[in-house]
Amino acid sequence: MEKIIIKGGRPLRGQVTVEGSKNAVLPLQAAAILAVQGTVTLNNVPPVTDVQLMNRLLRFLNLKTAYGEKQRQLVINGSVPLSSEAPFEYVNQMRASLLVMGPLLARTGQARIALPGGCSIGARPIDLHLAGLRKLGATIKQDAGFIDARCDHLVGSRITLDFPSVGATENLMMAATMAEGITTIENAACEPEIVELANLLNKMGGRVHGAGSKVIRIQGVYYLHGAEYTVAPDRIEAGTWMLAAAVTNGDVIVRNAAAAYNTSLIAKLEEMGVTVIKQEDGIRVLGTSVLIPASVKAMPYPGFPTDLQPQMTVLQLLANGTSTMEEHVFEQRFNHLEELRRMNADFQIAGSVAILDGPTRFSGTEVAATDLRAGAALVLAGLAATGITQVCNPQCLDRGYYDFYQKLHQLGAQIDRFDVKEKFKIKPEQPRQENKGSEPE
Ligand code: EPZ
């Protein structure tokens, strides 16, 4: 079993560079399905396991993918007849596999996608995706754990989302690019990843307007072709490093971080007494030994990002007094708090509100990561804790952070990762030496 081991109590110092955005790349990979000729080349693609899994799914669908880790460049070619079935083994490991549904429908007229299973942060239904595709003219059936979507051709429509779902907005944008006529998506998600997807679709010959606002208009075209696009830095990874600097009272420059993508986090850090300096090459974060409590609401963009909520609760628990965290995106995203309780955290949960009583003297112990961002939160708590913290299931960190513990090590953390089985492998029995009068063992 793999573990990350941390000896806490050291301030992080130095600089760390942010990779490209995982949550921008995944829909861009799916969008490559729409290119009936030419290749889609993506730059600044992070070597994280979610991106690798999406590439495996694209290859299963008969697209060709080639990734150069050194150059961080991914080239995808789908100008061949495609399969249209995404099996359970992919969807079950990564819900974002669902993002191939819209482009497959637009490209091939059909998509057979395994229903995603459960998830540790909430039910995460897909009703908004399906309702929007039906509005575009798809007939959708569900049988034997699969969604079967078909259409002769998609027709533009006016779609209003009950909730500004990121994935539903992305799926429907991609489906609508080749629908007949105009599609409007109202109450659309406004995340930066939506803008990146629109940028690529337009470079591929699409006609998408209004991305980043609540209303997106798409004029359908006959076909899309290959294009090249460079992905923006990962705003959630950048925010995680900023919070790591703050929880250790450190001094860290987060290179490549774009302050414009993290305005809500920066505002809250400054409210809590942390110093944030926007520089040419990134963002410098200086911690403080006296943190002021704050109330935070995790909301759709441009609100405080739910993907930084677990990491932020660690900082709030260190503050001198009571803070609150309200989670308004997912209905079950406080699992990490029960793990933090084992490190001395004191809190109550009332529905979607966590009441966090600081200051906490985190003490190291063994904890388990339940998802990518909860895992990051547990590592941050370990960095701030006295004693040794062991974080089990660190593989979930690899989904969205590249070289996570190595980068923390470079910032001065006493941290390592190893496979317990390997490390303490029982060596095969050695023949015992005859004990000829030597010292007793
Ligand atoms: C994306 O997930 C991100 N993943 C998530 O990041 C992120 O937390 C989330 O957006 C919110 O910002 C990727 O981009 C790959 P949603 P997504 O659809 O699209 C409900 C990470 O750690 N909903 O915006 O799945 C849903 O249950 C991951 O990097 C419906 O009710 O999120 C949730 O409560 C975790 N019906 C809310 O909307 C639907 O059909 C937001 O979900 C779809 C969603």
Tab-separated table of C-alpha atoms and ligand atoms in Angstrom:
chain	number	residue	atom	x	y	z
A	1	MET	CA	0.000	0.000	0.000
A	2	GLU	CA	1.445	3.400	-0.949
A	3	LYS	CA	1.707	6.211	1.591
A	4	ILE	CA	2.912	9.790	1.753
A	5	ILE	CA	4.819	10.382	4.973
A	6	ILE	CA	5.236	13.937	6.302
A	7	LYS	CA	7.150	15.288	9.277
A	8	GLY	CA	5.330	18.570	9.800
A	9	GLY	CA	6.210	21.939	11.286
A	10	ARG	CA	8.481	23.409	8.624
A	11	PRO	CA	7.568	26.589	6.704
A	12	LEU	CA	7.646	26.160	2.915
A	13	ARG	CA	10.096	28.463	1.165
A	14	GLY	CA	11.081	28.909	-2.478
A	15	GLN	CA	9.194	28.719	-5.735
A	16	VAL	CA	6.998	26.192	-7.484
A	17	THR	CA	5.749	26.111	-11.081
A	18	VAL	CA	2.129	25.342	-11.942
A	19	GLU	CA	1.308	22.797	-14.641
A	20	GLY	CA	-1.398	23.207	-17.287
A	21	SER	CA	-5.008	22.902	-16.175
A	22	LYS	CA	-6.266	19.299	-15.905
A	23	ASN	CA	-9.914	20.418	-15.897
A	24	ALA	CA	-9.334	22.421	-19.072
A	25	VAL	CA	-7.492	19.622	-20.885
A	26	LEU	CA	-10.103	16.882	-20.340
A	27	PRO	CA	-12.907	18.592	-22.347
A	28	LEU	CA	-10.356	19.660	-24.980
A	29	GLN	CA	-9.352	16.023	-25.407
A	30	ALA	CA	-13.021	15.116	-25.901
A	31	ALA	CA	-13.446	17.998	-28.373
A	32	ALA	CA	-10.816	16.369	-30.605
A	33	ILE	CA	-13.504	13.804	-31.494
A	34	LEU	CA	-15.218	16.564	-33.511
A	35	ALA	CA	-12.267	17.044	-35.906
A	36	VAL	CA	-13.149	15.034	-39.011
A	37	GLN	CA	-9.845	15.988	-40.576
A	38	GLY	CA	-6.476	17.156	-39.293
A	39	THR	CA	-5.008	16.802	-35.812
A	40	VAL	CA	-5.723	18.587	-32.548
A	41	THR	CA	-2.473	19.607	-30.851
A	42	LEU	CA	-2.644	20.659	-27.200
A	43	ASN	CA	0.302	22.322	-25.432
A	44	ASN	CA	1.028	22.669	-21.687
A	45	VAL	CA	-0.768	19.357	-21.006
A	46	PRO	CA	0.033	18.033	-17.498
A	47	PRO	CA	1.207	14.390	-17.161
A	48	VAL	CA	-1.531	13.505	-14.645
A	49	THR	CA	-3.403	10.205	-14.578
A	50	ASP	CA	-6.818	11.684	-15.503
A	51	VAL	CA	-5.345	12.958	-18.789
A	52	GLN	CA	-3.734	9.574	-19.442
A	53	LEU	CA	-7.057	7.829	-18.763
A	54	MET	CA	-8.897	10.120	-21.181
A	55	ASN	CA	-6.253	9.305	-23.811
A	56	ARG	CA	-6.864	5.602	-23.224
A	57	LEU	CA	-10.590	6.173	-23.752
A	58	LEU	CA	-9.947	8.139	-26.971
A	59	ARG	CA	-7.755	5.310	-28.263
A	60	PHE	CA	-10.551	2.852	-27.384
A	61	LEU	CA	-12.805	5.008	-29.599
A	62	ASN	CA	-10.224	4.597	-32.406
A	63	LEU	CA	-8.579	8.022	-32.200
A	64	LYS	CA	-4.780	8.160	-32.252
A	65	THR	CA	-3.047	9.995	-29.382
A	66	ALA	CA	0.642	10.818	-28.915
A	67	TYR	CA	1.899	12.552	-25.752
A	68	GLY	CA	5.384	13.988	-25.300
A	69	GLU	CA	5.813	14.365	-21.521
A	70	LYS	CA	8.936	16.521	-21.833
A	71	GLN	CA	7.312	18.988	-24.211
A	72	ARG	CA	3.938	18.614	-22.430
A	73	GLN	CA	2.413	18.256	-25.906
A	74	LEU	CA	-0.531	16.021	-26.816
A	75	VAL	CA	-1.445	15.318	-30.466
A	76	ILE	CA	-4.801	13.670	-31.224
A	77	ASN	CA	-6.021	12.437	-34.608
A	78	GLY	CA	-9.601	11.289	-35.080
A	79	SER	CA	-9.888	11.530	-38.867
A	80	VAL	CA	-10.876	7.855	-39.122
A	81	PRO	CA	-14.214	6.054	-38.489
A	82	LEU	CA	-14.800	6.104	-34.726
A	83	SER	CA	-16.351	3.674	-32.272
A	84	SER	CA	-19.068	5.245	-30.122
A	85	GLU	CA	-19.076	3.251	-26.887
A	86	ALA	CA	-17.398	4.350	-23.622
A	87	PRO	CA	-17.223	1.227	-21.406
A	88	PHE	CA	-17.775	1.128	-17.657
A	89	GLU	CA	-14.078	0.570	-16.907
A	90	TYR	CA	-13.313	4.120	-18.118
A	91	VAL	CA	-16.391	5.972	-16.871
A	92	ASN	CA	-16.190	4.288	-13.467
A	93	GLN	CA	-12.618	5.488	-12.967
A	94	MET	CA	-13.252	9.006	-14.200
A	95	ARG	CA	-16.618	10.767	-14.523
A	96	ALA	CA	-15.151	13.179	-17.064
A	97	SER	CA	-15.310	10.255	-19.540
A	98	LEU	CA	-18.917	11.425	-19.892
A	99	LEU	CA	-17.599	14.383	-21.896
A	100	VAL	CA	-17.222	12.192	-24.999
A	101	MET	CA	-21.020	11.849	-25.218
A	102	GLY	CA	-21.766	15.240	-26.825
A	103	PRO	CA	-18.982	15.114	-29.420
A	104	LEU	CA	-19.722	11.456	-30.312
A	105	LEU	CA	-23.393	12.307	-30.906
A	106	ALA	CA	-22.443	15.279	-33.071
A	107	ARG	CA	-19.823	13.331	-35.017
A	108	THR	CA	-21.365	9.834	-35.371
A	109	GLY	CA	-25.037	10.250	-34.458
A	110	GLN	CA	-24.747	7.855	-31.543
A	111	ALA	CA	-23.106	7.431	-28.154
A	112	ARG	CA	-23.317	4.482	-25.762
A	113	ILE	CA	-21.862	5.580	-22.433
A	114	ALA	CA	-21.694	3.537	-19.247
A	115	LEU	CA	-23.543	5.238	-16.410
A	116	PRO	CA	-20.982	6.670	-13.958
A	117	GLY	CA	-21.011	4.930	-10.585
A	118	GLY	CA	-21.032	6.598	-7.175
A	119	CYS	CA	-18.639	9.314	-6.098
A	120	SER	CA	-17.237	10.264	-2.705
A	121	ILE	CA	-18.250	13.933	-3.017
A	122	GLY	CA	-21.889	13.489	-3.974
A	123	ALA	CA	-24.510	11.786	-6.157
A	124	ARG	CA	-23.344	13.707	-9.236
A	125	PRO	CA	-26.319	12.847	-11.475
A	126	ILE	CA	-26.162	13.503	-15.234
A	127	ASP	CA	-29.773	14.642	-15.748
A	128	LEU	CA	-28.729	18.106	-17.019
A	129	HIS	CA	-26.490	16.560	-19.693
A	130	LEU	CA	-29.300	14.262	-20.895
A	131	ALA	CA	-32.068	16.881	-20.787
A	132	GLY	CA	-29.941	19.244	-22.886
A	133	LEU	CA	-29.104	16.574	-25.463
A	134	ARG	CA	-32.797	15.685	-25.748
A	135	LYS	CA	-33.520	19.388	-26.425
A	136	LEU	CA	-30.998	19.134	-29.303
A	137	GLY	CA	-32.979	16.222	-30.782
A	138	ALA	CA	-31.259	13.143	-29.357
A	139	THR	CA	-33.329	10.162	-28.253
A	140	ILE	CA	-31.871	8.759	-25.058
A	141	LYS	CA	-32.552	5.392	-23.490
A	142	GLN	CA	-31.046	3.825	-20.406
A	143	ASP	CA	-30.544	0.085	-20.188
A	144	ALA	CA	-28.208	-2.364	-18.493
A	145	GLY	CA	-26.135	0.392	-16.922
A	146	PHE	CA	-25.636	2.278	-20.171
A	147	ILE	CA	-26.965	5.494	-21.644
A	148	ASP	CA	-27.843	4.951	-25.285
A	149	ALA	CA	-28.093	8.261	-27.172
A	150	ARG	CA	-28.930	8.495	-30.887
A	151	CYS	CA	-29.899	11.167	-33.399
A	152	ASP	CA	-30.273	11.496	-37.181
A	153	HIS	CA	-28.939	14.997	-36.813
A	154	LEU	CA	-28.892	17.527	-33.960
A	155	VAL	CA	-30.999	20.685	-34.204
A	156	GLY	CA	-30.162	23.920	-32.365
A	157	SER	CA	-32.375	24.740	-29.391
A	158	ARG	CA	-32.713	26.980	-26.348
A	159	ILE	CA	-31.445	25.139	-23.265
A	160	THR	CA	-31.725	26.427	-19.702
A	161	LEU	CA	-29.646	24.598	-17.091
A	162	ASP	CA	-31.224	24.203	-13.633
A	163	PHE	CA	-27.684	24.446	-12.212
A	164	PRO	CA	-24.577	25.923	-13.931
A	165	SER	CA	-23.023	22.483	-14.355
A	166	VAL	CA	-19.497	22.633	-15.802
A	167	GLY	CA	-19.677	19.213	-17.456
A	168	ALA	CA	-23.183	19.683	-18.825
A	169	THR	CA	-22.207	23.080	-20.283
A	170	GLU	CA	-19.143	21.503	-21.932
A	171	ASN	CA	-21.021	18.470	-23.308
A	172	LEU	CA	-23.788	20.645	-24.750
A	173	MET	CA	-21.358	23.172	-26.267
A	174	MET	CA	-19.582	20.370	-28.110
A	175	ALA	CA	-22.820	18.726	-29.254
A	176	ALA	CA	-24.207	22.074	-30.488
A	177	THR	CA	-21.157	22.972	-32.608
A	178	MET	CA	-22.477	20.758	-35.435
A	179	ALA	CA	-26.219	21.083	-34.739
A	180	GLU	CA	-28.384	22.714	-37.393
A	181	GLY	CA	-29.025	26.365	-36.526
A	182	ILE	CA	-28.532	28.305	-33.291
A	183	THR	CA	-28.247	26.904	-29.768
A	184	THR	CA	-28.345	29.049	-26.644
A	185	ILE	CA	-27.303	27.660	-23.275
A	186	GLU	CA	-28.712	29.748	-20.419
A	187	ASN	CA	-27.492	29.601	-16.818
A	188	ALA	CA	-24.282	28.183	-18.316
A	189	ALA	CA	-21.186	27.550	-16.187
A	190	CYS	CA	-18.734	30.498	-16.322
A	191	GLU	CA	-15.549	28.696	-15.267
A	192	PRO	CA	-12.318	29.588	-17.173
A	193	GLU	CA	-12.315	26.005	-18.508
A	194	ILE	CA	-15.510	26.848	-20.448
A	195	VAL	CA	-13.718	29.745	-22.147
A	196	GLU	CA	-10.772	27.487	-23.030
A	197	LEU	CA	-13.129	24.962	-24.618
A	198	ALA	CA	-14.822	27.710	-26.657
A	199	ASN	CA	-11.387	28.980	-27.744
A	200	LEU	CA	-10.413	25.566	-29.089
A	201	LEU	CA	-13.810	24.911	-30.726
A	202	ASN	CA	-13.588	28.277	-32.529
A	203	LYS	CA	-10.031	27.495	-33.686
A	204	MET	CA	-11.445	24.216	-35.056
A	205	GLY	CA	-13.985	26.155	-37.139
A	206	GLY	CA	-16.781	26.332	-34.595
A	207	ARG	CA	-18.834	29.451	-33.868
A	208	VAL	CA	-19.220	29.798	-30.109
A	209	HIS	CA	-19.997	33.166	-28.495
A	210	GLY	CA	-20.435	34.322	-24.904
A	211	ALA	CA	-18.328	31.636	-23.173
A	212	GLY	CA	-17.492	32.812	-19.650
A	213	SER	CA	-20.909	34.446	-19.291
A	214	LYS	CA	-24.247	32.918	-18.231
A	215	VAL	CA	-25.515	32.775	-21.846
A	216	ILE	CA	-23.571	30.961	-24.552
A	217	ARG	CA	-24.687	31.098	-28.219
A	218	ILE	CA	-23.510	28.522	-30.726
A	219	GLN	CA	-24.066	28.672	-34.484
A	220	GLY	CA	-23.861	25.130	-35.872
A	221	VAL	CA	-21.377	24.427	-38.686
A	222	TYR	CA	-21.008	21.464	-41.064
A	223	TYR	CA	-17.718	20.165	-39.803
A	224	LEU	CA	-14.750	20.939	-37.582
A	225	HIS	CA	-11.058	20.468	-38.390
A	226	GLY	CA	-7.841	20.142	-36.413
A	227	ALA	CA	-6.214	23.055	-34.557
A	228	GLU	CA	-3.461	23.847	-32.040
A	229	TYR	CA	-4.111	25.301	-28.586
A	230	THR	CA	-2.065	26.072	-25.463
A	231	VAL	CA	-3.810	25.336	-22.171
A	232	ALA	CA	-3.773	27.908	-19.346
A	233	PRO	CA	-2.086	27.145	-15.983
A	234	ASP	CA	-4.116	25.105	-13.478
A	235	ARG	CA	-5.906	27.568	-11.188
A	236	ILE	CA	-6.697	24.839	-8.635
A	237	GLU	CA	-3.112	23.621	-8.466
A	238	ALA	CA	-1.993	27.265	-8.098
A	239	GLY	CA	-4.508	27.780	-5.281
A	240	THR	CA	-3.335	24.594	-3.564
A	241	TRP	CA	0.282	25.863	-3.509
A	242	MET	CA	-0.873	29.263	-2.215
A	243	LEU	CA	-2.743	27.548	0.618
A	244	ALA	CA	0.275	25.300	1.333
A	245	ALA	CA	2.392	28.438	1.816
A	246	ALA	CA	-0.250	29.954	4.108
A	247	VAL	CA	-0.802	26.858	6.317
A	248	THR	CA	2.958	26.529	6.946
A	249	ASN	CA	3.492	30.273	7.525
A	250	GLY	CA	5.924	30.085	4.626
A	251	ASP	CA	7.099	32.315	1.773
A	252	VAL	CA	6.431	30.802	-1.656
A	253	ILE	CA	6.343	32.162	-5.203
A	254	VAL	CA	3.789	30.271	-7.288
A	255	ARG	CA	5.109	30.700	-10.806
A	256	ASN	CA	2.711	30.812	-13.796
A	257	ALA	CA	-0.219	31.409	-11.437
A	258	ALA	CA	-2.762	33.848	-12.904
A	259	ALA	CA	-4.192	36.062	-10.141
A	260	ALA	CA	-7.237	36.798	-12.316
A	261	TYR	CA	-8.310	33.136	-12.016
A	262	ASN	CA	-7.970	33.138	-8.207
A	263	THR	CA	-9.563	36.430	-7.120
A	264	SER	CA	-11.912	34.838	-4.564
A	265	LEU	CA	-9.114	32.819	-2.925
A	266	ILE	CA	-6.757	35.822	-2.818
A	267	ALA	CA	-9.474	37.970	-1.225
A	268	LYS	CA	-10.016	35.376	1.513
A	269	LEU	CA	-6.278	34.868	2.133
A	270	GLU	CA	-5.838	38.626	2.598
A	271	GLU	CA	-8.920	38.755	4.867
A	272	MET	CA	-7.217	36.110	7.049
A	273	GLY	CA	-3.991	38.129	7.330
A	274	VAL	CA	-1.948	36.366	4.639
A	275	THR	CA	0.119	38.603	2.321
A	276	VAL	CA	-0.371	38.047	-1.427
A	277	ILE	CA	1.929	39.861	-3.864
A	278	LYS	CA	1.116	39.698	-7.589
A	279	GLN	CA	4.361	39.592	-9.542
A	280	GLU	CA	5.337	39.462	-13.221
A	281	ASP	CA	6.112	35.760	-13.081
A	282	GLY	CA	3.426	34.627	-10.652
A	283	ILE	CA	2.064	35.136	-7.149
A	284	ARG	CA	4.106	35.383	-3.926
A	285	VAL	CA	2.383	34.237	-0.732
A	286	LEU	CA	3.696	35.130	2.737
A	287	GLY	CA	2.057	33.387	5.681
A	288	THR	CA	1.370	34.831	9.105
A	289	SER	CA	1.515	33.302	12.581
A	290	VAL	CA	-1.781	34.962	13.575
A	291	LEU	CA	-4.544	33.907	11.182
A	292	ILE	CA	-7.909	35.714	11.364
A	293	PRO	CA	-11.019	33.481	11.089
A	294	ALA	CA	-13.168	33.894	7.944
A	295	SER	CA	-16.477	32.736	6.491
A	296	VAL	CA	-16.213	31.160	3.043
A	297	LYS	CA	-18.872	29.981	0.551
A	298	ALA	CA	-17.869	27.425	-2.104
A	299	MET	CA	-19.900	28.449	-5.184
A	300	PRO	CA	-19.870	28.182	-8.971
A	301	TYR	CA	-17.303	30.487	-10.637
A	302	PRO	CA	-16.469	33.297	-9.979
A	303	GLY	CA	-17.289	32.306	-6.390
A	304	PHE	CA	-14.796	30.486	-4.178
A	305	PRO	CA	-13.954	27.216	-6.003
A	306	THR	CA	-15.300	24.003	-4.491
A	307	ASP	CA	-12.039	22.330	-5.595
A	308	LEU	CA	-10.160	24.495	-3.075
A	309	GLN	CA	-12.729	24.038	-0.291
A	310	PRO	CA	-11.035	21.100	1.495
A	311	GLN	CA	-7.625	22.804	1.372
A	312	MET	CA	-9.098	26.097	2.668
A	313	THR	CA	-10.727	24.390	5.676
A	314	VAL	CA	-7.221	23.444	6.862
A	315	LEU	CA	-6.212	27.119	6.918
A	316	GLN	CA	-9.488	28.098	8.609
A	317	LEU	CA	-8.908	25.458	11.329
A	318	LEU	CA	-5.541	27.093	12.065
A	319	ALA	CA	-7.139	30.541	12.546
A	320	ASN	CA	-7.639	32.101	15.988
A	321	GLY	CA	-11.383	31.609	16.410
A	322	THR	CA	-14.427	30.178	14.629
A	323	SER	CA	-14.707	30.111	10.824
A	324	THR	CA	-17.435	28.707	8.589
A	325	MET	CA	-17.268	26.921	5.243
A	326	GLU	CA	-20.486	26.584	3.192
A	327	GLU	CA	-20.378	24.067	0.331
A	328	HIS	CA	-22.960	25.029	-2.315
A	329	VAL	CA	-21.762	22.890	-5.248
A	330	PHE	CA	-21.592	19.297	-3.963
A	331	GLU	CA	-23.784	17.827	-1.261
A	332	GLN	CA	-21.142	15.647	0.411
A	333	ARG	CA	-17.765	17.329	0.251
A	334	PHE	CA	-16.755	17.379	3.923
A	335	ASN	CA	-15.368	13.819	4.122
A	336	HIS	CA	-11.870	15.208	4.682
A	337	LEU	CA	-13.045	16.842	7.948
A	338	GLU	CA	-13.645	13.461	9.606
A	339	GLU	CA	-10.026	12.582	8.745
A	340	LEU	CA	-8.850	15.956	10.107
A	341	ARG	CA	-10.758	15.275	13.331
A	342	ARG	CA	-8.280	12.452	13.877
A	343	MET	CA	-5.555	15.125	13.719
A	344	ASN	CA	-7.277	17.168	16.471
A	345	ALA	CA	-9.624	19.298	14.307
A	346	ASP	CA	-12.702	20.539	16.198
A	347	PHE	CA	-15.778	21.263	14.049
A	348	GLN	CA	-19.499	20.684	13.637
A	349	ILE	CA	-21.354	20.112	10.375
A	350	ALA	CA	-24.886	21.461	9.956
A	351	GLY	CA	-26.157	20.561	6.468
A	352	SER	CA	-24.006	22.382	3.929
A	353	VAL	CA	-22.196	24.410	6.608
A	354	ALA	CA	-19.066	23.362	8.507
A	355	ILE	CA	-18.361	25.368	11.663
A	356	LEU	CA	-14.585	25.240	12.182
A	357	ASP	CA	-13.205	25.988	15.647
A	358	GLY	CA	-9.581	27.116	15.615
A	359	PRO	CA	-6.807	27.476	16.436
A	360	THR	CA	-6.036	23.771	15.878
A	361	ARG	CA	-2.793	22.175	16.915
A	362	PHE	CA	-2.827	19.484	14.254
A	363	SER	CA	-1.035	16.347	15.429
A	364	GLY	CA	0.260	13.788	12.977
A	365	THR	CA	-1.417	10.401	12.563
A	366	GLU	CA	-2.483	8.013	9.811
A	367	VAL	CA	-5.260	9.351	7.550
A	368	ALA	CA	-6.804	8.274	4.242
A	369	ALA	CA	-7.457	10.393	1.137
A	370	THR	CA	-10.996	9.902	-0.225
A	371	ASP	CA	-10.605	12.031	-3.379
A	372	LEU	CA	-8.111	14.255	-5.149
A	373	ARG	CA	-8.752	17.509	-3.279
A	374	ALA	CA	-9.409	15.858	0.105
A	375	GLY	CA	-6.008	14.191	-0.313
A	376	ALA	CA	-4.372	17.565	-0.922
A	377	ALA	CA	-6.038	18.917	2.226
A	378	LEU	CA	-4.680	16.047	4.334
A	379	VAL	CA	-1.158	16.666	3.046
A	380	LEU	CA	-1.485	20.372	3.906
A	381	ALA	CA	-2.639	19.466	7.420
A	382	GLY	CA	0.357	17.113	7.728
A	383	LEU	CA	2.697	19.961	6.746
A	384	ALA	CA	1.222	22.106	9.550
A	385	ALA	CA	1.042	19.273	12.109
A	386	THR	CA	3.487	18.330	14.819
A	387	GLY	CA	4.820	14.802	14.445
A	388	ILE	CA	4.454	12.349	11.589
A	389	THR	CA	1.411	12.182	9.295
A	390	GLN	CA	0.845	9.222	6.974
A	391	VAL	CA	-1.559	9.820	4.060
A	392	CYS	CA	-2.891	6.580	2.564
A	393	ASN	CA	-4.269	6.279	-0.984
A	394	PRO	CA	-1.964	8.989	-2.436
A	395	GLN	CA	-2.720	7.681	-5.956
A	396	CYS	CA	-5.789	9.943	-6.014
A	397	LEU	CA	-3.418	12.935	-5.837
A	398	ASP	CA	-1.778	11.758	-9.083
A	399	ARG	CA	-5.112	12.370	-10.845
A	400	GLY	CA	-4.625	16.142	-10.759
A	401	TYR	CA	-1.205	16.972	-9.315
A	402	TYR	CA	2.070	16.082	-11.046
A	403	ASP	CA	5.077	15.458	-8.779
A	404	PHE	CA	3.052	16.686	-5.802
A	405	TYR	CA	5.262	15.480	-2.975
A	406	GLN	CA	8.467	16.110	-4.961
A	407	LYS	CA	7.508	19.775	-5.392
A	408	LEU	CA	6.716	20.058	-1.673
A	409	HIS	CA	10.094	18.483	-0.913
A	410	GLN	CA	11.780	21.133	-3.081
A	411	LEU	CA	9.979	23.777	-0.998
A	412	GLY	CA	11.594	22.391	2.151
A	413	ALA	CA	8.942	19.944	3.371
A	414	GLN	CA	10.105	16.768	5.081
A	415	ILE	CA	8.022	14.460	2.921
A	416	ASP	CA	8.396	11.144	1.124
A	417	ARG	CA	6.234	8.585	-0.650
A	418	PHE	CA	6.759	4.881	-0.747
A	419	ASP	CA	5.024	1.568	-1.056
A	420	VAL	CA	4.896	0.061	2.433
A	421	LYS	CA	5.063	-3.466	0.967
A	422	GLU	CA	8.241	-2.637	-0.945
A	423	LYS	CA	9.884	-0.642	1.846
A	424	PHE	CA	9.455	-3.278	4.501
A	425	LYS	CA	9.648	-6.233	2.135
A	426	ILE	CA	10.445	-9.329	4.192
A	427	LYS	CA	13.680	-10.598	2.703
A	428	PRO	CA	13.603	-14.299	1.841
A	429	GLU	CA	14.879	-16.433	4.720
A	430	GLN	CA	18.702	-16.253	4.815
A	431	PRO	CA	20.394	-19.528	5.911
A	432	ARG	CA	21.300	-18.946	9.574
A	433	GLN	CA	25.077	-18.869	10.218
A	434	GLU	CA	26.405	-21.473	12.720
A	435	ASN	CA	26.843	-19.481	15.977
A	436	LYS	CA	30.487	-20.382	16.742
A	437	GLY	CA	31.123	-18.682	20.090
A	438	SER	CA	30.380	-15.181	18.702
A	439	GLU	CA	28.400	-12.610	20.681
A	440	PRO	CA	24.793	-13.723	21.290
A	441	GLU	CA	22.488	-12.054	18.741
B	1	EPZ	C1	-16.261	19.710	-12.784
B	1	EPZ	O1	-16.986	18.532	-12.456
B	1	EPZ	C2	-14.842	19.474	-12.309
B	1	EPZ	N1	-14.279	18.329	-13.009
B	1	EPZ	C3	-14.843	19.217	-10.804
B	1	EPZ	O2	-13.472	19.072	-10.387
B	1	EPZ	C4	-15.437	20.441	-10.110
B	1	EPZ	O3	-15.493	20.201	-8.723
B	1	EPZ	C5	-16.848	20.704	-10.664
B	1	EPZ	O4	-16.793	20.851	-12.096
B	1	EPZ	C6	-17.457	21.963	-10.081
B	1	EPZ	O5	-16.642	23.067	-10.355
B	1	EPZ	C7	-13.797	18.504	-14.257
B	1	EPZ	O6	-13.842	19.584	-14.810
B	1	EPZ	C8	-13.211	17.286	-14.924
B	1	EPZ	P1	-20.719	19.931	-12.232
B	1	EPZ	P2	-18.496	18.327	-13.020
B	1	EPZ	O7	-21.445	19.228	-13.301
B	1	EPZ	O8	-18.609	18.913	-14.369
B	1	EPZ	C9	-24.770	18.762	-10.087
B	1	EPZ	C10	-11.623	18.021	-9.383
B	1	EPZ	O9	-11.322	17.789	-8.207
B	1	EPZ	N2	-25.186	18.190	-11.388
B	1	EPZ	O10	-20.453	21.398	-12.343
B	1	EPZ	O11	-18.863	16.906	-12.827
B	1	EPZ	C11	-23.689	17.907	-9.435
B	1	EPZ	O12	-24.268	16.842	-8.711
B	1	EPZ	C12	-13.056	17.805	-9.846
B	1	EPZ	O13	-10.813	18.442	-10.258
B	1	EPZ	C13	-26.493	17.726	-11.524
B	1	EPZ	O14	-27.298	17.793	-10.598
B	1	EPZ	O15	-19.307	19.214	-11.975
B	1	EPZ	C14	-22.995	18.881	-8.532
B	1	EPZ	O16	-23.710	18.960	-7.309
B	1	EPZ	C15	-13.957	17.310	-8.722
B	1	EPZ	N3	-26.881	17.201	-12.722
B	1	EPZ	C16	-23.118	20.207	-9.290
B	1	EPZ	O17	-24.120	20.020	-10.288
B	1	EPZ	C17	-26.018	17.108	-13.778
B	1	EPZ	O18	-26.425	16.625	-14.857
B	1	EPZ	C18	-21.848	20.640	-9.984
B	1	EPZ	O19	-21.460	19.607	-10.848
B	1	EPZ	C19	-24.694	17.581	-13.621
B	1	EPZ	C20	-24.304	18.122	-12.418
